[in-house]
């Protein structure tokens, strides 16, 4: 499956299918995590998990920034037949990721009470948020290092291995959720430990790749410079912006839902977040699959092949978006009931009202995500960041502040679809401005 010589459709799906399967497995595990928490621990616990997400988004934002920016640089170096430079950026990014994880652990534990207050937890859910966060903070070095390892394994030509690790991680997570939450009654402590153990298992499957004969990336600090990590961070800025913006937006939504509806509103938004996550996972998987392919082709100065890969990717996300819309329009109640027990009628009503207005977001977000991934792969981080920040923070924030003034609570529900609609056209404009032909011609 050589990105430069294989049939484009075969190569694309050779990268995309393992990534989709792996991400589907992870998303299924995340959703099932919510199912166990919502049904066995309660809607307050589900709200606590959702309140924790903005903090995790910020830490993971830094991690994705380095991992994606670094892997795109490595892919370009590999396309230029320079594995030593690719190995150097891999080694430095991994070291910085470990440092980031240790820093997050220390600062998170030191300022835990202040962080929980800033996350918007009231006295009823504060202990639950603390219970969940403490364990995840201890696992943070493993989480952030694992993100880097997964992206570099994929760019090193092993997408099937990366996808397999995701599937195994999901299977372990689901099994431990059942054991710790449903059978042993460990509550949020069990959910957090299930996540940490599952992620560690995935890393143990991926690390041996770098000691195998198939690896082109190896430990190498003898060439390159530490400033290359800054270049990787700059190139991955859009992914940082996307994660952090999503975290800030979730934080604002949590505040709004708490003020308007109380804990039931936050729990309802948690349900909607799980459904949104399930719906966009295809788009993120396809975007992640496009990045190593596009970066390899950019290194080889093959604009035509880049356009072929982009065309296949765009068609794919349009189809998956339509499927997501069909499910939400025809069976919203079934989706909501998966996460809630019979004692959560108020939360169910709010979530149903939300989804009835929210579903058009899936008509636009897949294309926007893929075009932002393209810009990152072509080493255009600022345009990519503009799309990511607009989609995840600026536009939702504007609409969340303005639409409720005219539409009441429906304006809250409409903020994200309206943001996706505007971001879609912004992404198309940026793709046309930074088309493959133009960027390859400039690169010489």
Coordinates of C-alpha atoms in Angstrom, one line a residue:
X1 CA 0.0 0.0 0.0
X2 CA 2.6 2.5 -1.1
X3 CA 0.9 6.0 -1.0
X4 CA 3.0 7.0 -4.1
X5 CA 2.5 4.1 -6.4
X6 CA -0.6 2.0 -5.4
X7 CA -4.0 2.4 -6.9
X8 CA -5.5 5.5 -5.1
X9 CA -8.8 3.8 -4.1
X10 CA -7.1 0.7 -2.8
X11 CA -4.5 2.7 -0.9
X12 CA -7.0 5.1 0.5
X13 CA -9.3 2.3 1.9
X14 CA -6.2 0.4 2.9
X15 CA -5.4 3.3 5.3
X16 CA -9.0 4.4 5.9
X17 CA -10.7 1.1 6.8
X18 CA -8.4 0.0 9.6
X19 CA -8.6 3.6 11.0
X20 CA -12.3 3.6 10.7
X21 CA -12.6 0.2 12.4
X22 CA -10.3 1.3 15.1
X23 CA -12.0 4.6 15.7
X24 CA -15.4 2.9 15.6
X25 CA -14.2 0.5 18.2
X26 CA -12.9 3.4 20.4
X27 CA -16.1 5.4 19.9
X28 CA -18.1 2.3 20.7
X29 CA -16.1 1.8 23.9
X30 CA -16.6 5.5 24.8
X31 CA -20.3 5.3 24.1
X32 CA -20.7 2.0 26.0
X33 CA -18.7 3.7 28.8
X34 CA -21.5 6.3 28.9
X35 CA -24.1 3.5 28.7
X36 CA -22.7 1.8 31.8
X37 CA -22.3 5.0 33.7
X38 CA -25.8 6.3 32.8
X39 CA -27.6 3.1 33.5
X40 CA -25.7 1.7 36.5
X41 CA -24.4 4.9 38.2
X42 CA -27.0 7.5 37.2
X43 CA -27.5 10.7 35.3
X44 CA -25.5 12.7 37.9
X45 CA -22.5 10.5 37.2
X46 CA -23.0 11.0 33.4
X47 CA -23.0 14.8 34.0
X48 CA -19.8 14.5 36.0
X49 CA -18.1 12.7 33.1
X50 CA -19.2 15.5 30.8
X51 CA -18.1 18.2 33.1
X52 CA -14.6 16.6 33.1
X53 CA -14.3 16.6 29.4
X54 CA -13.1 20.3 28.8
X55 CA -10.0 19.7 31.0
X56 CA -9.2 16.5 29.1
X57 CA -9.8 18.2 25.8
X58 CA -7.2 20.9 26.6
X59 CA -4.5 18.4 27.6
X60 CA -5.3 16.1 24.6
X61 CA -5.2 19.3 22.4
X62 CA -1.5 19.8 23.2
X63 CA -0.9 16.1 22.6
X64 CA -2.7 16.0 19.2
X65 CA -0.9 19.2 18.2
X66 CA 2.5 17.5 18.6
X67 CA 1.5 14.0 17.4
X68 CA -0.3 15.1 14.2
X69 CA 2.1 17.9 13.4
X70 CA 5.1 15.7 14.0
X71 CA 3.6 12.7 12.1
X72 CA 2.8 14.9 9.1
X73 CA 6.4 16.2 9.1
X74 CA 7.6 12.6 9.3
X75 CA 5.4 11.6 6.4
X76 CA 6.8 14.4 4.3
X77 CA 10.4 13.3 5.2
X78 CA 9.5 9.7 4.3
X79 CA 8.1 10.8 1.0
X80 CA 11.4 12.6 0.4
X81 CA 13.3 9.3 1.2
X82 CA 14.8 10.8 4.4
X83 CA 14.0 8.3 7.2
X84 CA 16.7 9.8 9.5
X85 CA 15.0 13.2 9.7
X86 CA 11.6 11.4 10.2
X87 CA 13.0 9.4 13.0
X88 CA 14.5 12.5 14.7
X89 CA 11.1 14.3 14.8
X90 CA 9.5 11.1 16.1
X91 CA 12.0 10.7 18.9
X92 CA 11.7 14.4 20.0
X93 CA 8.0 14.5 19.9
X94 CA 7.7 11.4 22.0
X95 CA 10.0 12.8 24.7
X96 CA 8.0 16.1 24.8
X97 CA 4.7 14.1 25.0
X98 CA 6.0 12.2 28.1
X99 CA 7.0 15.5 29.7
X100 CA 3.5 17.0 28.9
X101 CA 1.9 14.0 30.6
X102 CA 3.9 14.3 33.7
X103 CA 3.3 18.1 33.9
X104 CA -0.4 17.6 33.5
X105 CA -0.4 15.0 36.2
X106 CA 1.4 17.2 38.7
X107 CA -0.5 20.4 38.0
X108 CA -3.9 18.6 37.9
X109 CA -3.5 17.0 41.3
X110 CA -2.1 20.2 42.8
X111 CA -5.0 22.4 41.6
X112 CA -7.7 19.8 41.5
X113 CA -10.3 21.7 43.6
X114 CA -9.9 24.9 41.6
X115 CA -10.2 23.0 38.4
X116 CA -13.4 21.3 39.4
X117 CA -14.8 24.7 40.4
X118 CA -13.9 26.2 37.0
X119 CA -15.5 23.2 35.2
X120 CA -18.8 24.3 36.6
X121 CA -19.6 21.4 38.9
X122 CA -22.1 22.2 41.7
X123 CA -21.9 20.7 45.2
X124 CA -23.9 17.7 44.1
X125 CA -21.5 16.4 41.5
X126 CA -18.2 17.8 42.7
X127 CA -17.2 14.5 44.5
X128 CA -18.1 12.5 41.3
X129 CA -15.9 14.8 39.1
X130 CA -13.0 14.4 41.6
X131 CA -13.4 10.6 41.7
X132 CA -13.3 10.4 37.9
X133 CA -10.5 13.0 37.2
X134 CA -8.0 11.8 39.8
X135 CA -7.5 8.4 38.2
X136 CA -7.4 9.8 34.7
X137 CA -4.8 12.4 35.7
X138 CA -2.5 9.6 37.0
X139 CA -2.9 7.9 33.6
X140 CA -2.2 11.1 31.7
X141 CA 1.5 10.3 30.8
X142 CA 0.3 7.0 29.2
X143 CA -2.6 8.8 27.4
X144 CA -0.5 11.5 25.7
X145 CA 2.5 9.3 24.8
X146 CA 0.0 6.8 23.3
X147 CA -1.5 9.4 21.1
X148 CA 1.9 10.1 19.6
X149 CA 2.8 6.4 19.2
X150 CA -0.4 5.7 17.4
X151 CA 0.0 8.5 14.8
X152 CA 3.7 7.6 14.1
X153 CA 2.8 3.9 13.7
X154 CA 0.3 4.8 11.1
X155 CA 2.6 7.2 9.2
X156 CA 5.3 4.5 9.3
X157 CA 3.1 2.3 7.0
X158 CA 1.2 0.2 9.6
X159 CA -2.4 1.4 9.6
X160 CA -3.7 -2.1 10.2
X161 CA -1.6 -2.4 13.3
X162 CA -2.9 0.9 14.6
X163 CA -6.5 0.0 13.9
X164 CA -6.0 -3.4 15.6
X165 CA -4.7 -1.7 18.7
X166 CA -7.8 0.5 18.8
X167 CA -10.0 -2.6 18.5
X168 CA -8.2 -4.4 21.3
X169 CA -8.3 -1.2 23.4
X170 CA -12.1 -1.0 22.9
X171 CA -12.7 -4.7 23.7
X172 CA -10.7 -4.4 27.0
X173 CA -12.5 -1.1 27.9
X174 CA -15.9 -2.6 27.3
X175 CA -15.1 -5.8 29.2
X176 CA -13.7 -3.9 32.2
X177 CA -16.7 -1.5 32.2
X178 CA -18.9 -4.5 32.5
X179 CA -16.7 -6.0 35.3
X180 CA -16.0 -2.9 37.3
X181 CA -19.3 -1.0 36.9
X182 CA -22.0 -3.5 36.3
X183 CA -20.7 -6.5 38.3
X184 CA -18.5 -5.0 41.0
X185 CA -20.2 -1.7 41.5
X186 CA -17.1 0.5 41.4
X187 CA -19.0 3.4 39.8
X188 CA -16.9 6.2 38.2
X189 CA -13.8 4.8 39.7
X190 CA -14.4 1.6 37.7
X191 CA -15.0 3.6 34.5
X192 CA -11.8 5.6 34.9
X193 CA -9.7 2.5 35.6
X194 CA -11.2 0.7 32.6
X195 CA -10.2 3.5 30.3
X196 CA -6.6 3.7 31.8
X197 CA -6.0 -0.1 31.6
X198 CA -7.4 -0.4 28.1
X199 CA -5.2 2.5 26.8
X200 CA -2.1 0.9 28.3
X201 CA -3.0 -2.4 26.6
X202 CA -3.1 -0.6 23.2
X203 CA 0.3 1.0 23.7
X204 CA 1.8 -2.4 24.6
X205 CA 0.6 -3.6 21.2
X206 CA 2.1 -0.7 19.3
X207 CA 5.5 -0.2 20.8
X208 CA 7.0 -3.4 19.4
X209 CA 6.6 -2.1 15.9
X210 CA 9.5 0.3 16.3
X211 CA 11.8 -2.7 17.1
X212 CA 10.7 -4.7 14.1
X213 CA 12.3 -5.0 10.7
X214 CA 9.4 -3.2 9.0
X215 CA 9.9 0.0 11.0
X216 CA 11.5 3.0 9.1
X217 CA 11.2 5.2 12.2
X218 CA 13.7 4.5 15.0
X219 CA 15.1 6.3 18.1
X220 CA 17.4 9.0 16.8
X221 CA 18.4 12.2 18.5
X222 CA 21.7 12.5 16.6
X223 CA 20.2 14.6 13.7
X224 CA 17.8 17.4 13.6
X225 CA 17.1 20.1 16.2
X226 CA 14.7 20.6 19.2
X227 CA 13.3 23.6 17.3
X228 CA 11.8 21.0 15.0
X229 CA 9.3 20.2 17.8
X230 CA 8.2 23.8 17.6
X231 CA 7.7 23.4 13.9
X232 CA 5.6 20.2 14.6
X233 CA 3.6 22.1 17.2
X234 CA 3.0 24.9 14.8
X235 CA 2.0 22.5 12.0
X236 CA -0.4 20.7 14.3
X237 CA -1.9 24.0 15.7
X238 CA -5.2 23.4 14.1
X239 CA -5.6 20.1 15.9
X240 CA -4.7 21.8 19.2
X241 CA -7.2 24.5 18.3
X242 CA -9.9 21.9 17.5
X243 CA -9.5 20.0 20.8
X244 CA -9.2 23.1 23.0
X245 CA -12.0 24.9 21.2
X246 CA -14.2 21.9 21.6
X247 CA -13.3 21.8 25.3
X248 CA -14.1 25.5 25.8
X249 CA -17.3 25.2 23.8
X250 CA -18.3 22.2 25.9
X251 CA -17.5 24.2 29.1
X252 CA -19.7 27.1 27.9
X253 CA -22.5 24.7 26.9
X254 CA -22.3 23.0 30.3
X255 CA -22.6 26.4 32.0
X256 CA -25.6 27.3 29.8
X257 CA -27.3 24.0 30.3
X258 CA -26.7 24.1 34.1
X259 CA -28.1 27.6 34.3
X260 CA -31.2 26.8 32.2
X261 CA -32.0 23.2 33.1
X262 CA -29.8 22.2 36.1
X263 CA -27.9 18.9 36.2
X264 CA -30.6 17.3 33.9
X265 CA -29.5 19.8 31.2
X266 CA -25.8 18.9 31.6
X267 CA -26.7 15.2 31.5
X268 CA -28.8 15.8 28.3
X269 CA -25.9 17.6 26.7
X270 CA -23.7 14.6 27.6
X271 CA -26.1 12.3 25.7
X272 CA -26.0 14.6 22.7
X273 CA -22.2 14.8 22.9
X274 CA -22.0 11.0 22.8
X275 CA -24.2 10.9 19.8
X276 CA -22.2 13.7 18.1
X277 CA -19.0 11.8 18.8
X278 CA -20.4 8.7 17.3
X279 CA -21.6 10.6 14.2
X280 CA -18.3 12.4 13.4
X281 CA -16.0 9.6 14.2
X282 CA -16.1 8.5 10.5
X283 CA -15.0 12.0 9.4
X284 CA -12.2 12.2 11.9
X285 CA -11.0 8.7 10.9
X286 CA -11.1 9.6 7.2
X287 CA -9.3 12.9 7.9
X288 CA -6.6 11.0 9.9
X289 CA -6.3 8.5 7.0
X290 CA -5.8 11.3 4.5
X291 CA -3.0 13.1 6.4
X292 CA -0.2 10.5 5.9
X293 CA -1.3 9.9 2.3
X294 CA -1.4 13.6 1.4
X295 CA 1.8 14.4 3.2
X296 CA 3.6 11.6 1.4
X297 CA 2.3 12.8 -2.0
X298 CA 3.2 16.4 -1.1
X299 CA 6.8 15.3 -0.3
X300 CA 6.8 13.6 -3.8
X301 CA 5.3 16.7 -5.4
X302 CA 2.3 14.8 -6.8
X303 CA -0.7 17.2 -6.9
X304 CA -2.8 14.9 -9.1
X305 CA -2.6 12.1 -6.6
X306 CA -3.4 14.4 -3.7
X307 CA -6.6 15.4 -5.5
X308 CA -7.6 11.8 -6.1
X309 CA -7.2 11.0 -2.4
X310 CA -9.2 14.1 -1.4
X311 CA -12.0 13.3 -3.8
X312 CA -12.4 9.8 -2.4
X313 CA -12.3 11.1 1.2
X314 CA -14.9 13.8 0.5
X315 CA -17.4 11.4 -1.1
X316 CA -16.9 9.0 1.8
X317 CA -17.7 11.6 4.5
X318 CA -20.8 12.8 2.6
X319 CA -22.2 9.3 2.6
X320 CA -21.5 8.7 6.3
X321 CA -23.1 12.1 7.2
X322 CA -26.3 11.2 5.4
X323 CA -26.4 7.9 7.3
X324 CA -26.0 9.8 10.6
X325 CA -28.9 12.1 9.7
X326 CA -31.1 9.2 8.7
X327 CA -30.6 7.5 12.1
X328 CA -31.2 10.7 14.1
X329 CA -34.3 11.7 12.1
X330 CA -35.9 8.2 12.2
X331 CA -34.9 6.9 15.6
X332 CA -33.9 9.7 18.1
X333 CA -35.7 8.2 21.0
X334 CA -33.9 4.8 20.6
X335 CA -30.5 6.6 20.6
X336 CA -31.4 8.6 23.8
X337 CA -32.8 5.6 25.7
X338 CA -29.5 3.8 25.3
X339 CA -27.9 6.2 27.8
X340 CA -30.6 6.7 30.4
X341 CA -32.6 4.6 32.8
X342 CA -36.3 4.9 33.5
X343 CA -35.8 7.5 36.2
X344 CA -34.4 10.2 33.8
X345 CA -37.5 11.5 32.1
X346 CA -36.5 15.1 32.4
X347 CA -33.1 14.5 30.9
X348 CA -34.6 12.4 28.1
X349 CA -37.0 15.2 27.2
X350 CA -34.3 17.8 27.0
X351 CA -32.1 15.5 24.9
X352 CA -34.9 14.8 22.5
X353 CA -35.6 18.5 22.0
X354 CA -31.9 19.1 21.4
X355 CA -31.5 16.3 18.7
X356 CA -34.7 17.4 16.9
X357 CA -32.9 20.7 16.0
X358 CA -29.3 19.5 16.1
X359 CA -29.2 16.8 13.3
X360 CA -28.4 19.1 10.3
X361 CA -24.9 19.5 11.7
X362 CA -24.0 16.1 10.1
X363 CA -24.7 17.4 6.6
X364 CA -21.6 19.7 6.8
X365 CA -19.1 18.7 9.5
X366 CA -17.5 15.7 7.7
X367 CA -16.4 17.8 4.7
X368 CA -15.1 20.6 7.0
X369 CA -13.1 18.1 9.1
X370 CA -11.5 16.5 6.0
X371 CA -10.5 19.9 4.5
X372 CA -8.9 21.0 7.8
X373 CA -6.9 17.7 7.8
X374 CA -5.8 18.4 4.2
X375 CA -4.5 21.8 5.2
X376 CA -2.5 20.3 8.0
X377 CA -1.1 17.6 5.8
X378 CA 0.0 20.3 3.3
X379 CA 1.8 22.1 6.1
X380 CA -0.6 25.0 6.1
X381 CA -1.3 25.2 9.8
X382 CA -2.8 28.7 10.0
X383 CA -5.6 28.1 7.4
X384 CA -6.3 24.7 9.1
X385 CA -6.4 26.4 12.5
X386 CA -8.8 29.1 11.2
X387 CA -11.2 26.4 10.1
X388 CA -10.8 24.4 13.3
X389 CA -11.2 27.4 15.6
X390 CA -14.1 28.8 13.6
X391 CA -15.9 25.4 13.6
X392 CA -15.3 24.5 17.2
X393 CA -15.2 27.8 19.1
X394 CA -15.8 31.1 17.4
X395 CA -18.9 30.3 15.5
X396 CA -20.6 28.2 18.2
X397 CA -19.8 30.9 20.7
X398 CA -21.3 33.6 18.5
X399 CA -24.5 31.6 17.8
X400 CA -24.8 30.5 21.4
X401 CA -24.7 34.1 22.6
X402 CA -27.1 35.5 19.9
X403 CA -29.6 32.8 18.8
X404 CA -31.2 32.3 22.2
X405 CA -32.0 36.0 22.3
X406 CA -34.5 35.4 19.4
X407 CA -35.3 31.7 19.6
X408 CA -35.0 30.9 23.4
X409 CA -33.8 27.5 24.2
X410 CA -34.1 26.4 20.6
X411 CA -31.3 28.9 19.9
X412 CA -29.1 26.9 22.2
X413 CA -29.8 23.7 20.3
X414 CA -29.3 25.5 16.9
X415 CA -25.9 27.0 17.7
X416 CA -23.8 24.0 16.6
X417 CA -25.7 23.3 13.3
X418 CA -25.4 27.0 12.4
X419 CA -21.7 27.0 13.1
X420 CA -21.2 23.8 11.0
X421 CA -23.0 25.4 8.1
X422 CA -20.9 28.6 8.1
X423 CA -17.6 26.6 8.7
X424 CA -18.4 24.4 5.7
X425 CA -18.2 27.3 3.3
X426 CA -15.2 28.7 5.0
X427 CA -13.3 25.4 4.6
X428 CA -14.2 25.2 0.9
X429 CA -12.9 28.7 0.3
X430 CA -9.6 27.8 2.0
X431 CA -9.2 24.6 0.0
X432 CA -9.7 26.5 -3.2
X433 CA -7.1 29.1 -2.1
X434 CA -4.6 26.5 -1.1
X435 CA -5.3 23.9 -3.8
X436 CA -2.9 21.0 -4.4
X437 CA -1.8 22.4 -7.7
X438 CA -0.9 25.8 -6.2
X439 CA 1.0 24.4 -3.2
X440 CA 2.9 21.8 -5.2
X441 CA 3.9 24.4 -7.7
X442 CA 5.1 26.7 -5.0
X443 CA 7.1 23.9 -3.4
X444 CA 8.9 23.3 -6.7

